[in-house]
Coordinates of N, CA, C and O in Angstrom, one line a residue:
X1 N 14.6 40.4 10.4 CA 15.8 40.2 10.6 C 16.4 38.6 10.2 O 15.2 37.8 9.8
X2 N 17.1 38.0 9.9 CA 17.3 37.1 9.7 C 18.6 36.4 9.9 O 20.0 37.4 10.0
X3 N 19.1 35.0 10.0 CA 17.7 34.0 10.1 C 16.4 34.6 11.1 O 16.4 35.4 11.9
X4 N 16.0 33.9 10.7 CA 14.2 34.0 11.0 C 14.5 33.4 12.2 O 14.6 32.5 12.5
X5 N 13.0 33.9 13.3 CA 12.5 32.7 14.4 C 13.1 33.5 15.8 O 12.7 33.1 16.5
X6 N 14.0 35.1 15.1 CA 13.6 35.7 16.8 C 15.1 35.6 17.3 O 15.3 35.6 18.6
X7 N 15.7 34.4 16.8 CA 16.9 33.8 17.6 C 18.5 34.1 16.3 O 17.9 33.6 15.1
X8 N 19.4 34.2 16.7 CA 20.5 34.3 15.9 C 21.8 33.7 16.6 O 22.0 33.8 17.5
X9 N 22.9 33.7 16.1 CA 24.1 33.3 16.8 C 25.2 34.7 17.1 O 25.8 35.6 15.6
X10 N 26.1 34.3 18.3 CA 27.1 35.4 18.2 C 28.0 34.9 17.0 O 28.4 33.8 16.7
X11 N 28.5 36.2 17.1 CA 29.9 36.1 15.4 C 29.3 36.2 14.2 O 29.7 35.8 13.9
X12 N 27.5 36.1 13.8 CA 27.0 35.8 12.6 C 26.7 37.0 12.7 O 25.4 37.5 13.3
X13 N 27.1 37.2 11.4 CA 26.1 38.8 10.9 C 24.5 38.2 11.0 O 24.0 37.2 10.1
X14 N 24.0 39.2 11.3 CA 22.9 39.1 11.5 C 21.9 40.3 10.2 O 22.6 41.8 10.5
X15 N 21.3 39.5 9.0 CA 20.7 40.2 8.1 C 19.6 41.3 8.9 O 18.3 40.4 9.2
X16 N 19.6 42.6 8.5 CA 18.0 43.6 8.8 C 17.5 44.3 7.8 O 18.3 44.2 6.6
X17 N 16.5 44.4 7.7 CA 15.5 44.7 6.8 C 14.2 45.4 7.4 O 13.6 44.4 8.2
X18 N 13.8 46.2 6.4 CA 12.2 46.3 6.8 C 11.2 46.9 5.2 O 12.1 46.7 4.4
X19 N 10.0 46.8 5.4 CA 9.2 47.1 4.1 C 9.0 48.4 3.8 O 8.1 48.7 3.6
X20 N 9.3 49.6 4.7 CA 8.8 50.6 4.3 C 9.4 50.6 2.8 O 10.8 50.7 1.9
X21 N 8.1 51.3 2.1 CA 8.6 51.6 0.7 C 8.1 53.2 0.3 O 7.3 53.8 1.0
X22 N 8.6 53.6 -0.5 CA 7.9 55.1 -1.1 C 6.1 54.4 -1.2 O 5.7 53.7 -2.6
X23 N 5.1 55.3 -1.3 CA 3.5 54.7 -1.5 C 2.7 56.6 -1.4 O 3.9 57.6 -1.1
X24 N 2.0 57.1 -2.4 CA 0.9 57.9 -2.8 C -0.4 57.8 -1.6 O -0.7 56.2 -2.1
X25 N -1.1 59.1 -1.4 CA -1.8 58.7 -0.6 C -2.7 60.1 -0.5 O -2.0 60.9 -1.2
X26 N -4.5 59.7 -1.7 CA -5.0 60.3 -1.5 C -5.3 61.0 -0.4 O -6.1 60.8 0.5
X27 N -5.4 63.0 -1.0 CA -6.4 63.3 0.8 C -6.9 64.4 -0.3 O -7.2 65.2 -0.6
X28 N -8.1 64.2 0.7 CA -9.3 65.6 -0.1 C -9.3 67.0 1.5 O -9.4 66.7 2.9
X29 N -9.1 68.1 0.7 CA -9.4 69.0 2.5 C -10.5 69.4 1.9 O -10.4 70.2 1.1
X30 N -11.6 68.7 2.9 CA -13.1 69.2 2.9 C -13.2 70.6 2.8 O -13.8 71.7 2.3
X31 N -12.4 71.9 4.0 CA -12.5 72.8 3.9 C -12.5 74.1 2.6 O -13.4 75.1 2.8
X32 N -11.5 73.6 1.8 CA -11.5 74.2 0.7 C -11.7 73.7 -0.4 O -11.8 73.9 -1.6
X33 N -12.6 72.5 -0.4 CA -12.5 71.2 -1.9 C -11.7 71.2 -2.4 O -11.9 71.4 -3.5
X34 N -10.2 70.9 -2.4 CA -9.3 70.4 -2.6 C -8.8 68.8 -2.9 O -8.9 68.5 -1.4
X35 N -8.7 68.6 -3.6 CA -7.9 67.3 -3.6 C -6.5 67.3 -4.3 O -6.0 68.2 -4.9
X36 N -5.6 66.7 -3.1 CA -4.4 66.8 -3.2 C -3.5 65.3 -3.4 O -4.5 64.4 -2.4
X37 N -2.5 65.2 -4.1 CA -2.1 63.4 -4.0 C -0.7 63.5 -2.5 O 0.2 64.8 -3.2
X38 N -0.7 63.2 -1.9 CA 0.9 63.4 -1.0 C 1.6 61.9 -1.3 O 1.2 60.9 -1.3
X39 N 2.9 62.4 -1.4 CA 4.0 61.4 -2.2 C 4.8 60.6 -0.8 O 5.4 62.0 0.1
X40 N 4.8 60.2 -0.2 CA 6.0 59.6 1.3 C 6.9 58.8 1.4 O 6.5 57.7 0.4
X41 N 7.8 59.0 1.6 CA 9.0 57.5 1.1 C 9.9 58.0 2.6 O 10.2 58.5 3.2
X42 N 10.6 56.7 2.7 CA 11.5 56.5 4.0 C 12.9 56.9 3.8 O 13.4 56.6 2.4
X43 N 13.4 58.0 4.3 CA 14.5 59.1 3.8 C 15.5 58.3 4.9 O 17.0 58.7 4.7
X44 N 15.0 57.6 6.2 CA 16.5 57.5 6.7 C 15.9 56.8 8.3 O 14.6 56.2 8.1
X45 N 17.0 55.9 8.2 CA 16.4 54.7 9.2 C 17.8 54.3 10.3 O 19.4 54.3 9.9
X46 N 17.2 53.9 11.7 CA 18.0 54.1 12.6 C 17.7 52.5 13.3 O 16.7 52.6 14.1
X47 N 18.8 52.1 13.1 CA 18.6 50.4 13.7 C 19.2 50.3 15.0 O 20.5 50.5 15.3
X48 N 18.3 50.0 15.6 CA 18.8 49.9 17.3 C 19.1 48.6 17.7 O 18.3 47.3 17.7
X49 N 19.7 47.8 17.8 CA 20.1 46.3 17.9 C 19.5 45.9 19.2 O 19.7 44.9 19.5
X50 N 19.8 46.8 20.6 CA 19.6 46.0 21.7 C 20.6 45.8 22.5 O 20.3 45.6 23.5
X51 N 21.9 46.4 22.2 CA 23.1 45.5 22.6 C 23.7 47.2 22.9 O 25.0 47.4 23.2
X52 N 22.9 48.3 23.1 CA 23.2 49.1 23.0 C 24.6 50.2 22.5 O 24.9 51.3 22.1
X53 N 24.0 49.8 20.8 CA 24.4 49.5 19.5 C 23.4 50.4 18.9 O 22.4 49.9 18.6
X54 N 23.1 50.6 17.6 CA 22.7 51.3 16.8 C 23.5 51.4 14.9 O 24.9 52.1 15.1
X55 N 22.9 51.9 14.5 CA 23.4 52.5 13.2 C 22.4 52.8 12.4 O 21.2 52.9 12.1
X56 N 22.8 54.2 11.6 CA 21.8 54.7 10.8 C 22.5 54.2 9.1 O 23.8 53.8 8.5
X57 N 21.3 54.1 8.0 CA 21.4 54.0 6.7 C 20.1 54.7 6.1 O 19.2 55.3 6.8
X58 N 19.9 54.7 5.1 CA 19.5 55.7 3.7 C 18.6 54.9 2.6 O 17.2 55.2 2.3
X59 N 18.6 53.2 3.6 CA 18.0 52.0 3.1 C 17.7 50.9 3.4 O 18.2 50.9 4.9
X60 N 16.2 50.7 3.2 CA 15.8 50.1 3.9 C 16.3 48.6 4.5 O 16.0 47.9 5.3
X61 N 16.7 48.0 3.9 CA 17.7 46.8 3.7 C 16.9 46.1 2.9 O 16.1 46.3 2.5
X62 N 17.6 44.5 2.0 CA 16.6 43.6 1.7 C 16.9 42.2 2.7 O 18.1 42.2 3.1
X63 N 16.3 41.0 2.3 CA 16.7 40.2 3.6 C 17.5 39.2 1.8 O 17.5 39.4 0.9
X64 N 18.5 38.5 2.5 CA 19.3 37.6 1.7 C 18.8 36.5 1.0 O 17.6 35.8 1.1
X65 N 19.3 36.5 -0.2 CA 18.8 35.4 -1.5 C 20.5 34.5 -1.5 O 21.3 35.0 -1.6
X66 N 19.8 33.6 -2.4 CA 21.1 32.7 -2.5 C 22.1 33.4 -3.6 O 21.1 34.3 -4.7
X67 N 23.5 33.7 -3.4 CA 24.3 34.7 -4.7 C 24.3 35.8 -4.3 O 24.6 36.7 -4.5
X68 N 23.3 36.5 -3.5 CA 23.4 37.6 -3.0 C 25.0 38.4 -2.4 O 25.4 37.6 -1.5
X69 N 25.1 39.2 -2.6 CA 26.8 39.6 -2.2 C 26.2 40.6 -0.6 O 25.1 41.2 -0.3
X70 N 27.0 39.4 0.7 CA 26.5 40.1 1.9 C 27.2 41.7 2.1 O 26.7 42.2 2.5
X71 N 28.0 42.5 0.9 CA 28.5 43.6 0.9 C 27.0 44.7 1.4 O 27.2 45.7 1.7
X72 N 26.4 44.2 0.1 CA 25.2 44.8 -0.2 C 23.9 44.5 1.0 O 22.8 45.5 0.8
X73 N 23.8 44.2 1.8 CA 23.2 43.8 3.2 C 22.9 44.8 4.7 O 24.4 44.9 4.6
X74 N 22.4 45.3 4.7 CA 22.1 46.2 6.3 C 22.7 44.7 6.9 O 21.6 44.2 7.5
X75 N 24.0 44.1 8.2 CA 24.2 43.6 8.6 C 24.5 44.2 10.4 O 24.9 45.4 10.7
X76 N 24.3 43.8 11.2 CA 25.0 43.6 12.8 C 25.0 42.2 13.0 O 24.7 41.5 13.7
X77 N 26.5 42.1 14.0 CA 27.0 41.2 14.5 C 26.7 41.5 15.9 O 27.5 42.2 16.5
X78 N 26.6 40.2 16.3 CA 26.4 40.6 18.1 C 27.7 39.7 18.6 O 28.2 39.0 18.2
X79 N 28.4 40.8 19.6 CA 29.7 40.2 20.4 C 29.4 39.7 21.4 O 30.1 38.4 22.0
X80 N 28.3 38.9 21.7 CA 28.0 37.9 23.0 C 26.8 37.7 23.1 O 25.3 38.2 22.7
X81 N 26.3 36.4 24.1 CA 25.0 36.0 24.0 C 24.5 37.0 24.6 O 24.7 37.8 25.8
X82 N 22.5 36.8 24.5 CA 22.0 37.4 25.4 C 20.6 36.6 25.4 O 20.3 35.8 24.6
X83 N 19.8 36.3 26.5 CA 18.5 36.3 26.7 C 18.2 36.5 25.5 O 16.5 35.7 24.5
X84 N 17.4 37.7 25.6 CA 16.5 38.9 24.5 C 17.0 40.1 24.9 O 16.8 40.9 25.8
X85 N 17.2 40.0 23.3 CA 17.5 41.9 23.3 C 16.3 42.7 22.3 O 15.6 41.9 21.9
X86 N 15.9 44.1 22.6 CA 15.3 44.3 21.9 C 15.7 45.3 20.5 O 16.0 46.0 20.6
X87 N 15.3 44.8 19.7 CA 15.7 45.1 18.3 C 14.2 46.0 17.4 O 13.8 45.5 17.7
X88 N 14.6 46.9 17.0 CA 14.0 47.7 16.4 C 14.1 48.5 15.4 O 16.0 49.1 14.9
X89 N 13.8 49.7 14.4 CA 14.2 50.4 13.4 C 13.3 51.4 13.1 O 12.2 51.6 13.4
X90 N 13.2 52.8 13.4 CA 13.1 53.8 13.6 C 12.9 54.7 12.1 O 14.2 54.5 11.5
X91 N 12.1 54.8 11.6 CA 11.9 55.0 10.2 C 11.4 56.6 10.1 O 10.4 57.0 9.8
X92 N 12.1 57.0 9.3 CA 11.9 59.0 8.8 C 11.3 59.0 7.4 O 12.0 58.7 6.8
X93 N 10.4 59.8 8.1 CA 9.6 60.0 6.4 C 10.1 61.5 5.8 O 9.6 62.0 6.8
X94 N 9.9 61.2 4.8 CA 10.0 62.7 4.1 C 8.6 62.7 2.9 O 8.1 61.5 2.8
X95 N 8.1 63.5 2.8 CA 6.9 64.1 1.8 C 6.8 65.1 0.7 O 7.9 66.2 1.0
X96 N 6.6 64.6 -0.1 CA 5.7 66.1 -0.6 C 4.2 66.0 -1.6 O 3.3 64.7 -1.6
X97 N 3.7 66.9 -2.5 CA 2.5 67.2 -2.3 C 2.2 67.8 -3.7 O 2.9 68.9 -4.1
X98 N 1.0 67.7 -4.6 CA 0.5 68.3 -6.0 C -0.2 68.7 -5.9 O -1.4 67.4 -5.0
X99 N -1.6 69.1 -5.6 CA -2.6 69.2 -5.6 C -3.6 68.6 -7.2 O -2.5 69.3 -8.2
X100 N -4.3 67.5 -7.5 CA -5.0 66.4 -8.3 C -5.2 67.4 -9.3 O -5.6 68.4 -9.6
X101 N -4.5 67.1 -10.8 CA -4.7 67.7 -11.8 C -3.6 69.1 -12.5 O -3.3 69.2 -13.1
X102 N -2.5 68.9 -11.4 CA -1.8 70.2 -11.5 C -0.2 69.1 -11.7 O 0.0 67.9 -11.1
X103 N 0.7 69.4 -12.6 CA 2.0 68.5 -12.9 C 3.0 68.9 -12.0 O 3.7 68.3 -11.0
X104 N 3.1 69.8 -10.7 CA 4.0 70.5 -10.0 C 4.1 69.7 -8.6 O 2.9 70.2 -8.0
X105 N 5.1 68.7 -8.5 CA 4.7 68.3 -7.0 C 6.0 69.5 -5.7 O 6.8 70.5 -6.3
X106 N 5.0 69.7 -5.1 CA 6.0 70.7 -3.9 C 6.4 69.7 -2.7 O 5.4 69.0 -2.1
X107 N 7.8 70.6 -2.3 CA 8.3 69.6 -0.9 C 7.5 70.1 0.4 O 6.7 71.4 0.1
X108 N 7.2 69.4 1.1 CA 6.2 69.5 3.0 C 7.8 69.7 3.3 O 8.9 68.8 3.8
X109 N 7.6 70.8 4.4 CA 8.8 71.4 5.2 C 8.7 70.2 5.9 O 7.9 69.5 6.8
X110 N 9.9 69.6 6.2 CA 10.2 68.9 7.9 C 10.4 67.5 7.4 O 10.0 67.0 6.2
X111 N 10.2 66.5 8.7 CA 10.0 65.1 8.3 C 9.5 64.3 9.6 O 9.4 65.4 10.5
X112 N 9.4 63.2 9.5 CA 8.1 62.6 10.9 C 9.2 61.4 10.8 O 9.5 60.6 10.1
X113 N 9.6 61.5 12.1 CA 10.0 59.9 12.8 C 8.8 59.2 13.0 O 8.6 59.6 14.1
X114 N 8.5 57.6 12.6 CA 8.2 56.7 13.4 C 9.1 55.8 14.0 O 10.0 55.7 13.7
X115 N 8.7 55.9 15.7 CA 9.9 54.9 15.9 C 9.0 53.4 16.0 O 8.0 52.9 16.2
X116 N 9.9 52.3 15.8 CA 9.5 50.6 16.0 C 9.0 50.3 16.6 O 10.0 50.5 18.0
X117 N 8.6 49.2 16.5 CA 8.4 48.7 17.5 C 8.8 47.2 18.0 O 10.0 46.9 16.5
X118 N 9.4 46.9 18.6 CA 10.5 46.2 19.0 C 10.1 44.6 19.2 O 9.2 44.4 19.0
X119 N 11.0 44.1 18.6 CA 11.2 42.7 18.8 C 12.1 42.4 19.2 O 13.3 42.6 19.0
X120 N 12.0 41.0 20.0 CA 12.8 40.6 20.6 C 13.9 39.1 19.9 O 13.4 38.3 19.2
X121 N 15.2 39.2 20.4 CA 15.9 39.0 20.0 C 17.1 37.9 20.9 O 17.7 38.4 21.3
X122 N 17.1 36.4 20.2 CA 18.2 35.8 21.2 C 19.2 35.5 20.8 O 19.5 35.1 19.8
X123 N 20.3 35.8 21.2 CA 21.4 35.9 20.7 C 22.3 34.4 21.3 O 22.5 34.7 22.6
X124 N 22.5 33.3 20.7 CA 23.0 31.9 21.1 C 23.9 31.9 20.6 O 24.6 32.3 20.2
X125 N 25.0 31.0 21.7 CA 26.5 30.4 21.3 C 26.0 28.8 20.2 O 25.7 28.1 21.6
X126 N 26.8 29.2 19.7 CA 26.6 27.6 18.8 C 27.9 26.9 19.1 O 29.0 27.2 19.0
X127 N 27.9 25.4 19.7 CA 28.8 24.8 19.7 C 29.1 23.5 18.7 O 28.6 22.5 19.4
X128 N 30.5 23.4 18.7 CA 30.4 22.0 17.8 C 31.2 21.6 18.7 O 31.3 21.1 19.5
X129 N 30.2 19.7 17.8 CA 30.3 18.4 18.6 C 30.9 17.6 17.2 O 30.5 17.5 16.3
X130 N 31.4 17.1 17.7 CA 32.0 15.7 16.5 C 30.7 14.5 17.2 O 30.7 14.0 18.0
X131 N 30.4 14.1 16.4 CA 29.1 13.0 16.5 C 29.2 11.5 15.6 O 30.2 11.6 14.3
X132 N 29.7 11.4 16.2 CA 30.2 9.4 15.6 C 28.7 8.6 15.4 O 27.8 8.1 15.6

C-alpha cells in the first residue's frame, strides 16, 4: 500500500497493489514418469479494506510513480479514522498445463483462491496548522 509504513490519511486515496504474477512450475509425475509444465496466473483479486468494504479487480495494481495517472491505479479512500484496520487481498489463481515436449496447453478445471495475510493500517487525520 501507499503511502508506506502502515499509515494513511482519511479522505486520501490509498494505493493498493500486490506482486502476484504469471509463472511456470515444472512438475514431475513420478507414478507415470511424465514431466509437465504448469503455468499459473492470478485471474481475480478481492481487496478487503478492513472498514467493511471490499473491491474486486482483474489486475494486481501497481505502485504510484511520478507522472502516474491516478485513474490507472487501484485505490481506496477511507472515510473515517481508525487505530488499526486489517487490509488484505485474496488472489484467485487459474492454470493450464502441457506435457514437456508437446506444444499444446490444456486448461486446468477450476481455480484456487488464496486468502491474503492481513496488514494493519492506521487511518489518521491531518490537521492543518499555521506556523510562524
